[in-house]
Amino acid sequence: MPNPTLIEHILKSQPHEAHGELSRILARLSLAGRMIAQRILNAGFLGEHGEAGSVNVQGEEQQKLDVLANEIFKRVFETLPSVNALGSEECEEIMYYPDSDRRGKYIVLFDPLDGSGNIDINGSLGSIFSVHRRRGGEGRAELGDFLQPGSRQVAAGYILYGPATVFVYTVPGQTGVNAFTLDRSVGEFFLTHRDILIPEGKGSYSVNESNEPKWTEEVRNLVASFRRGEATVGKRSARYTGALVADFHRTLLKGGIFLYPPLKDRPRGKLRYLYEASPLAMVAENAGGAASDGSLRLLDLEPRELHERCPLYIGSKADVEYAVSKLRET
Ligand code: AFP
């Protein structure tokens, strides 16, 4: 008997009151993952590597695959009226579908292709997603429906495009997170990692150390303590791929901490709360780990802008707690 498929698992864990709408959204997210994985696989042959010639809302050069992945996310929800509107890391504004009578109670936020600096080098990439229920109201979703703390996500997760494609998702209150690996021969995700809990007392620290001159003294001391084995949680070896999903996935399975701290020229760091930090924070917490902005629990932050950034300290609970206490030292 093969392991359960992702769809079987979603249907089984579906709470009654969700009427299957959330299941359908998760199923469409997995479809987006399969479609993007296929485009990544063939991008070298199809001339889909390289820059698209446009810049995104962050002022960053968009890669052709960034644009394609964004289109795929838009397309998979086109025929799903329960999705009222979308927010994408690649787009400045909320994205609405042209049918003006959409009344769906869900909104979906996503970073369609994270770590796009890895495209041309055949490195790991990822997509990150988050589903919220609208705060209420009729008709078109509004900005307030998107500006919700991470604790109100009804589902969150990511898709890792590495040597294998892996779909990881969680829902509120879950203990232990599940991961599903794509079997390309049949185009189906199967449960391969059941009830993942982030290991404690081992693993790596993951940070872009070339930013050291722009760190505060506290961050410098924190990272040095991991490197030198002086951290109370023990020594951690260094690992950094430049793709958040890959770095987070390793941390989820092996333990340790990922951090993107504030920089002198970026006081709230680089990563976006709604599209990156908040969904991964729910995965981390449901896997027994923790996520903080350096002082507050990430899932409690109330974002004020769609593209708001926040510092990120995420991983094993003891490592994140140690980091927060170390940052408080003067
Ligand atoms: P891109 O998707 O624009 O390449 O950014 C990747 C990312 O958002 C995240 O995946 C990485 O963890 C982080 O940026 C890497 O940033 P640095 O290059 O500043 O280390």
CSV table of C-alpha atoms and ligand atoms in Angstrom, one decimal:
chain,number,residue,atom,x,y,z
A,1,MET,CA,0.0,0.0,0.0
A,2,PRO,CA,1.6,3.3,-1.0
A,3,ASN,CA,1.7,6.2,1.5
A,4,PRO,CA,-1.3,8.6,1.5
A,5,THR,CA,-1.3,11.2,-1.2
A,6,LEU,CA,-1.3,14.9,-0.3
A,7,ILE,CA,-5.0,15.2,-1.4
A,8,GLU,CA,-6.0,12.2,0.7
A,9,HIS,CA,-4.3,13.7,3.7
A,10,ILE,CA,-5.9,17.1,3.1
A,11,LEU,CA,-9.4,15.6,2.9
A,12,LYS,CA,-8.9,13.5,6.0
A,13,SER,CA,-7.7,16.4,8.1
A,14,GLN,CA,-10.3,18.8,6.9
A,15,PRO,CA,-12.4,20.4,9.7
A,16,HIS,CA,-16.1,20.0,9.0
A,17,GLU,CA,-17.0,23.6,9.0
A,18,ALA,CA,-14.6,24.3,6.1
A,19,HIS,CA,-17.0,22.8,3.6
A,20,GLY,CA,-14.1,21.5,1.5
A,21,GLU,CA,-13.2,25.0,0.3
A,22,LEU,CA,-9.9,25.1,2.1
A,23,SER,CA,-9.2,21.6,0.8
A,24,ARG,CA,-9.7,22.8,-2.7
A,25,ILE,CA,-7.3,25.8,-2.1
A,26,LEU,CA,-4.6,23.5,-0.8
A,27,ALA,CA,-5.2,21.2,-3.7
A,28,ARG,CA,-4.7,24.1,-6.1
A,29,LEU,CA,-1.6,25.2,-4.3
A,30,SER,CA,-0.2,21.7,-4.8
A,31,LEU,CA,-1.1,22.0,-8.5
A,32,ALA,CA,0.8,25.3,-8.7
A,33,GLY,CA,3.8,23.5,-7.1
A,34,ARG,CA,3.7,20.7,-9.7
A,35,MET,CA,3.4,23.2,-12.6
A,36,ILE,CA,6.3,25.4,-11.3
A,37,ALA,CA,8.5,22.3,-10.6
A,38,GLN,CA,8.0,21.3,-14.3
A,39,ARG,CA,8.9,24.7,-15.6
A,40,ILE,CA,12.0,24.8,-13.4
A,41,LEU,CA,13.0,21.4,-14.7
A,42,ASN,CA,12.8,22.5,-18.4
A,43,ALA,CA,13.7,26.2,-18.0
A,44,GLY,CA,17.2,25.6,-19.4
A,45,PHE,CA,15.9,24.1,-22.6
A,46,LEU,CA,13.1,26.6,-23.1
A,47,GLY,CA,15.2,29.7,-22.7
A,48,GLU,CA,13.4,30.5,-19.5
A,49,HIS,CA,16.5,31.3,-17.4
A,50,GLY,CA,17.7,34.8,-17.0
A,51,GLU,CA,16.1,38.2,-16.4
A,52,ALA,CA,12.6,39.2,-17.6
A,53,GLY,CA,13.6,42.8,-18.1
A,54,SER,CA,11.3,44.1,-15.4
A,55,VAL,CA,11.7,45.0,-11.7
A,56,ASN,CA,9.3,43.9,-8.9
A,57,VAL,CA,7.8,46.0,-6.1
A,58,GLN,CA,11.0,45.6,-4.1
A,59,GLY,CA,13.0,47.2,-7.0
A,60,GLU,CA,14.6,43.8,-7.7
A,61,GLU,CA,15.3,42.5,-11.2
A,62,GLN,CA,12.6,39.9,-12.0
A,63,GLN,CA,13.7,36.6,-13.5
A,64,LYS,CA,11.6,35.1,-16.2
A,65,LEU,CA,10.7,32.2,-13.8
A,66,ASP,CA,9.6,34.7,-11.2
A,67,VAL,CA,7.1,36.1,-13.7
A,68,LEU,CA,6.0,32.6,-14.8
A,69,ALA,CA,5.6,31.3,-11.3
A,70,ASN,CA,3.5,34.4,-10.4
A,71,GLU,CA,1.2,33.7,-13.4
A,72,ILE,CA,0.8,30.1,-12.4
A,73,PHE,CA,-0.4,31.0,-8.9
A,74,LYS,CA,-2.8,33.5,-10.4
A,75,ARG,CA,-4.1,30.9,-12.9
A,76,VAL,CA,-4.7,28.1,-10.5
A,77,PHE,CA,-7.2,30.1,-8.5
A,78,GLU,CA,-9.0,31.7,-11.5
A,79,THR,CA,-11.8,29.1,-11.4
A,80,LEU,CA,-12.0,28.8,-7.6
A,81,PRO,CA,-14.6,31.4,-6.4
A,82,SER,CA,-13.8,30.7,-2.7
A,83,VAL,CA,-10.6,32.7,-3.3
A,84,ASN,CA,-11.6,36.3,-3.3
A,85,ALA,CA,-8.3,38.0,-4.1
A,86,LEU,CA,-4.5,37.3,-4.0
A,87,GLY,CA,-1.4,39.0,-2.6
A,88,SER,CA,1.9,38.3,-4.2
A,89,GLU,CA,5.4,39.3,-3.2
A,90,GLU,CA,6.0,40.2,-6.8
A,91,CYS,CA,3.0,42.6,-7.1
A,92,GLU,CA,2.6,46.0,-5.4
A,93,GLU,CA,-1.2,45.8,-5.0
A,94,ILE,CA,-3.8,43.2,-4.2
A,95,MET,CA,-4.7,41.1,-7.3
A,96,TYR,CA,-8.4,40.8,-8.1
A,97,TYR,CA,-10.0,38.6,-10.7
A,98,PRO,CA,-12.1,40.4,-13.4
A,99,ASP,CA,-15.4,38.8,-12.3
A,100,SER,CA,-16.5,41.5,-10.0
A,101,ASP,CA,-19.1,39.4,-8.2
A,102,ARG,CA,-16.5,37.2,-6.4
A,103,ARG,CA,-17.5,36.9,-2.8
A,104,GLY,CA,-15.1,34.1,-1.6
A,105,LYS,CA,-14.2,34.2,2.0
A,106,TYR,CA,-10.6,33.3,1.6
A,107,ILE,CA,-7.5,35.2,0.4
A,108,VAL,CA,-4.2,33.7,-0.6
A,109,LEU,CA,-0.8,35.3,-0.2
A,110,PHE,CA,2.3,33.9,-1.8
A,111,ASP,CA,5.9,34.4,-2.7
A,112,PRO,CA,5.8,32.6,-6.1
A,113,LEU,CA,9.5,31.9,-6.5
A,114,ASP,CA,11.7,32.6,-3.5
A,115,GLY,CA,15.5,32.5,-3.8
A,116,SER,CA,15.4,33.4,-7.5
A,117,GLY,CA,19.2,34.1,-7.3
A,118,ASN,CA,19.5,30.3,-7.5
A,119,ILE,CA,17.7,29.9,-10.8
A,120,ASP,CA,20.7,30.1,-13.1
A,121,ILE,CA,22.9,27.9,-11.0
A,122,ASN,CA,20.5,25.0,-10.7
A,123,GLY,CA,20.2,25.6,-6.9
A,124,SER,CA,17.2,25.0,-4.7
A,125,LEU,CA,14.2,27.4,-5.0
A,126,GLY,CA,10.9,27.6,-3.2
A,127,SER,CA,7.3,29.0,-3.1
A,128,ILE,CA,5.8,30.1,0.2
A,129,PHE,CA,2.0,30.4,0.8
A,130,SER,CA,-0.4,31.6,3.4
A,131,VAL,CA,-4.3,31.4,3.5
A,132,HIS,CA,-6.4,33.7,5.5
A,133,ARG,CA,-10.1,33.9,6.0
A,134,ARG,CA,-11.5,37.4,5.3
A,135,ARG,CA,-12.2,39.4,8.5
A,136,GLY,CA,-15.8,39.6,7.3
A,137,GLY,CA,-17.7,41.8,4.9
A,138,GLU,CA,-19.3,41.3,1.6
A,139,GLY,CA,-17.9,41.7,-1.9
A,140,ARG,CA,-14.3,42.4,-2.8
A,141,ALA,CA,-11.7,41.7,-0.2
A,142,GLU,CA,-10.0,44.8,1.2
A,143,LEU,CA,-6.5,45.7,2.5
A,144,GLY,CA,-7.6,45.0,6.1
A,145,ASP,CA,-8.3,41.3,5.1
A,146,PHE,CA,-4.7,41.0,4.1
A,147,LEU,CA,-3.2,42.8,7.1
A,148,GLN,CA,-3.8,40.1,9.7
A,149,PRO,CA,-1.3,38.6,12.2
A,150,GLY,CA,0.2,35.2,11.3
A,151,SER,CA,-1.8,33.6,14.2
A,152,ARG,CA,-4.9,34.0,12.1
A,153,GLN,CA,-3.6,32.0,9.1
A,154,VAL,CA,-5.9,29.1,8.3
A,155,ALA,CA,-3.2,27.3,6.4
A,156,ALA,CA,0.4,28.0,5.6
A,157,GLY,CA,3.4,26.3,4.1
A,158,TYR,CA,5.9,26.1,1.3
A,159,ILE,CA,7.0,24.1,-1.7
A,160,LEU,CA,10.7,23.3,-2.0
A,161,TYR,CA,12.1,22.7,-5.5
A,162,GLY,CA,15.3,20.9,-4.8
A,163,PRO,CA,16.6,17.5,-6.1
A,164,ALA,CA,13.0,16.5,-5.2
A,165,THR,CA,10.0,18.7,-4.9
A,166,VAL,CA,8.5,18.8,-1.4
A,167,PHE,CA,5.2,20.2,-0.2
A,168,VAL,CA,4.9,21.2,3.4
A,169,TYR,CA,1.8,22.6,5.0
A,170,THR,CA,0.2,23.1,8.3
A,171,VAL,CA,-3.1,24.3,9.8
A,172,PRO,CA,-3.7,26.0,13.2
A,173,GLY,CA,-3.3,23.8,16.2
A,174,GLN,CA,-1.6,21.0,14.5
A,175,THR,CA,1.2,19.2,16.4
A,176,GLY,CA,3.9,17.9,14.1
A,177,VAL,CA,4.1,19.0,10.5
A,178,ASN,CA,3.9,16.7,7.4
A,179,ALA,CA,5.9,16.8,4.3
A,180,PHE,CA,4.9,15.3,0.9
A,181,THR,CA,7.4,14.4,-1.9
A,182,LEU,CA,6.4,14.6,-5.5
A,183,ASP,CA,6.7,11.3,-7.4
A,184,ARG,CA,7.3,12.7,-10.9
A,185,SER,CA,6.4,9.5,-12.6
A,186,VAL,CA,2.8,9.8,-11.5
A,187,GLY,CA,2.6,13.5,-10.8
A,188,GLU,CA,1.4,13.0,-7.2
A,189,PHE,CA,2.7,14.2,-3.8
A,190,PHE,CA,3.0,11.3,-1.3
A,191,LEU,CA,3.4,11.6,2.5
A,192,THR,CA,7.1,11.0,3.2
A,193,HIS,CA,7.8,12.9,6.5
A,194,ARG,CA,5.1,12.4,9.1
A,195,ASP,CA,4.6,14.6,12.2
A,196,ILE,CA,7.9,16.5,11.9
A,197,LEU,CA,9.2,18.1,15.1
A,198,ILE,CA,12.2,20.3,14.8
A,199,PRO,CA,15.2,18.6,16.6
A,200,GLU,CA,16.6,20.4,19.7
A,201,GLY,CA,20.2,20.7,20.7
A,202,LYS,CA,21.8,20.2,17.2
A,203,GLY,CA,21.8,21.6,13.7
A,204,SER,CA,23.2,24.7,12.0
A,205,TYR,CA,23.1,28.4,12.2
A,206,SER,CA,22.1,30.0,8.9
A,207,VAL,CA,22.8,33.6,8.2
A,208,ASN,CA,24.4,35.7,5.5
A,209,GLU,CA,27.7,36.5,7.3
A,210,SER,CA,28.8,39.0,4.6
A,211,ASN,CA,26.3,41.4,6.2
A,212,GLU,CA,28.4,41.4,9.4
A,213,PRO,CA,29.5,45.1,9.1
A,214,LYS,CA,25.9,46.1,9.0
A,215,TRP,CA,24.8,44.2,12.1
A,216,THR,CA,24.3,45.6,15.6
A,217,GLU,CA,26.8,44.6,18.3
A,218,GLU,CA,24.2,42.3,19.8
A,219,VAL,CA,23.7,40.3,16.5
A,220,ARG,CA,27.5,40.2,16.0
A,221,ASN,CA,27.8,38.6,19.5
A,222,LEU,CA,25.0,36.2,18.9
A,223,VAL,CA,26.4,34.9,15.7
A,224,ALA,CA,29.9,34.7,17.1
A,225,SER,CA,28.6,32.6,20.0
A,226,PHE,CA,27.1,30.1,17.6
A,227,ARG,CA,30.3,30.0,15.5
A,228,ARG,CA,32.6,29.6,18.5
A,229,GLY,CA,30.5,27.1,20.3
A,230,GLU,CA,29.9,29.5,23.2
A,231,ALA,CA,26.2,29.6,22.8
A,232,THR,CA,24.4,27.9,25.8
A,233,VAL,CA,22.6,25.7,23.3
A,234,GLY,CA,25.8,24.4,21.9
A,235,LYS,CA,28.0,24.8,18.8
A,236,ARG,CA,26.3,25.1,15.4
A,237,SER,CA,27.9,24.6,12.0
A,238,ALA,CA,27.2,27.2,9.3
A,239,ARG,CA,24.9,26.5,6.3
A,240,TYR,CA,23.4,29.1,3.9
A,241,THR,CA,22.0,28.6,0.4
A,242,GLY,CA,20.5,32.0,-0.2
A,243,ALA,CA,17.1,30.5,-0.6
A,244,LEU,CA,15.0,30.9,2.5
A,245,VAL,CA,12.8,27.8,1.8
A,246,ALA,CA,15.9,25.6,1.4
A,247,ASP,CA,17.5,27.0,4.5
A,248,PHE,CA,14.3,26.8,6.5
A,249,HIS,CA,13.6,23.2,5.4
A,250,ARG,CA,17.0,22.1,6.5
A,251,THR,CA,16.4,23.8,9.9
A,252,LEU,CA,13.1,22.1,10.2
A,253,LEU,CA,14.6,18.6,9.6
A,254,LYS,CA,18.0,19.0,11.3
A,255,GLY,CA,17.5,21.7,13.9
A,256,GLY,CA,19.3,25.0,14.6
A,257,ILE,CA,18.4,28.5,13.7
A,258,PHE,CA,17.9,30.7,10.6
A,259,LEU,CA,18.3,34.4,11.0
A,260,TYR,CA,17.9,37.5,8.9
A,261,PRO,CA,18.6,40.3,11.4
A,262,PRO,CA,18.1,44.0,10.9
A,263,LEU,CA,20.9,45.7,8.9
A,264,LYS,CA,22.2,49.3,9.3
A,265,ASP,CA,20.5,50.2,5.9
A,266,ARG,CA,17.5,47.9,6.5
A,267,PRO,CA,16.3,48.4,10.0
A,268,ARG,CA,13.6,45.7,9.6
A,269,GLY,CA,15.8,43.3,7.7
A,270,LYS,CA,15.0,42.0,4.2
A,271,LEU,CA,12.3,39.4,4.5
A,272,ARG,CA,8.6,40.2,4.1
A,273,TYR,CA,6.2,39.4,7.0
A,274,LEU,CA,3.2,38.3,5.0
A,275,TYR,CA,4.9,36.5,2.2
A,276,GLU,CA,7.8,34.8,4.0
A,277,ALA,CA,8.1,35.1,7.7
A,278,SER,CA,4.5,34.6,8.9
A,279,PRO,CA,3.8,31.3,7.0
A,280,LEU,CA,7.2,29.8,8.0
A,281,ALA,CA,6.6,30.9,11.6
A,282,MET,CA,3.4,28.8,11.7
A,283,VAL,CA,5.2,25.8,10.3
A,284,ALA,CA,8.0,26.3,12.8
A,285,GLU,CA,5.7,26.6,15.8
A,286,ASN,CA,3.5,23.6,14.8
A,287,ALA,CA,6.7,21.6,14.5
A,288,GLY,CA,7.6,22.5,18.1
A,289,GLY,CA,10.0,25.3,17.2
A,290,ALA,CA,9.7,29.1,17.5
A,291,ALA,CA,9.9,32.2,15.4
A,292,SER,CA,10.6,35.8,16.6
A,293,ASP,CA,11.4,39.2,15.2
A,294,GLY,CA,14.1,39.5,17.9
A,295,SER,CA,11.7,40.5,20.7
A,296,LEU,CA,8.1,39.5,19.8
A,297,ARG,CA,6.5,36.2,18.7
A,298,LEU,CA,6.2,36.6,15.0
A,299,LEU,CA,2.7,35.2,14.8
A,300,ASP,CA,1.5,38.0,17.0
A,301,LEU,CA,2.8,40.9,14.8
A,302,GLU,CA,0.1,43.1,13.2
A,303,PRO,CA,1.3,44.1,9.8
A,304,ARG,CA,0.5,47.6,8.6
A,305,GLU,CA,1.5,47.2,4.9
A,306,LEU,CA,1.3,44.4,2.4
A,307,HIS,CA,5.1,44.4,1.8
A,308,GLU,CA,6.1,45.0,5.4
A,309,ARG,CA,9.5,43.5,6.4
A,310,CYS,CA,10.5,42.0,9.7
A,311,PRO,CA,13.7,40.6,11.2
A,312,LEU,CA,13.5,36.8,11.4
A,313,TYR,CA,14.9,34.4,14.0
A,314,ILE,CA,13.4,30.9,13.4
A,315,GLY,CA,14.1,27.3,14.2
A,316,SER,CA,14.5,25.1,17.2
A,317,LYS,CA,12.8,26.5,20.3
A,318,ALA,CA,15.8,26.7,22.5
A,319,ASP,CA,18.0,28.3,19.8
A,320,VAL,CA,15.4,31.0,19.1
A,321,GLU,CA,14.9,31.6,22.8
A,322,TYR,CA,18.6,31.8,23.3
A,323,ALA,CA,18.9,34.3,20.4
A,324,VAL,CA,16.2,36.5,21.8
A,325,SER,CA,17.8,36.6,25.3
A,326,LYS,CA,21.3,37.3,23.8
A,327,LEU,CA,19.9,40.2,21.8
A,328,ARG,CA,18.6,41.7,25.0
A,329,GLU,CA,22.1,41.8,26.5
A,330,THR,CA,23.7,45.2,26.3
B,1,AFP,P1,15.3,36.5,-3.9
B,1,AFP,O1,14.0,35.7,-4.1
B,1,AFP,O2,15.0,37.9,-4.4
B,1,AFP,O3,16.5,35.9,-4.6
B,1,AFP,O4,15.6,36.7,-2.4
B,1,AFP,C1,15.8,35.6,-1.6
B,1,AFP,C2,15.5,35.9,-0.2
B,1,AFP,O5,14.3,36.6,-0.1
B,1,AFP,C3,15.5,34.6,0.6
B,1,AFP,O6,15.1,33.5,-0.1
B,1,AFP,C4,16.9,34.5,1.2
B,1,AFP,O7,16.9,33.8,2.4
B,1,AFP,C5,17.3,35.9,1.3
B,1,AFP,O8,16.6,36.6,0.3
B,1,AFP,C6,18.8,36.0,0.9
B,1,AFP,O9,19.2,37.3,1.0
B,1,AFP,P2,20.7,37.7,1.0
B,1,AFP,O10,21.2,37.5,-0.4
B,1,AFP,O11,20.7,39.1,1.4
B,1,AFP,O12,21.4,36.8,2.0
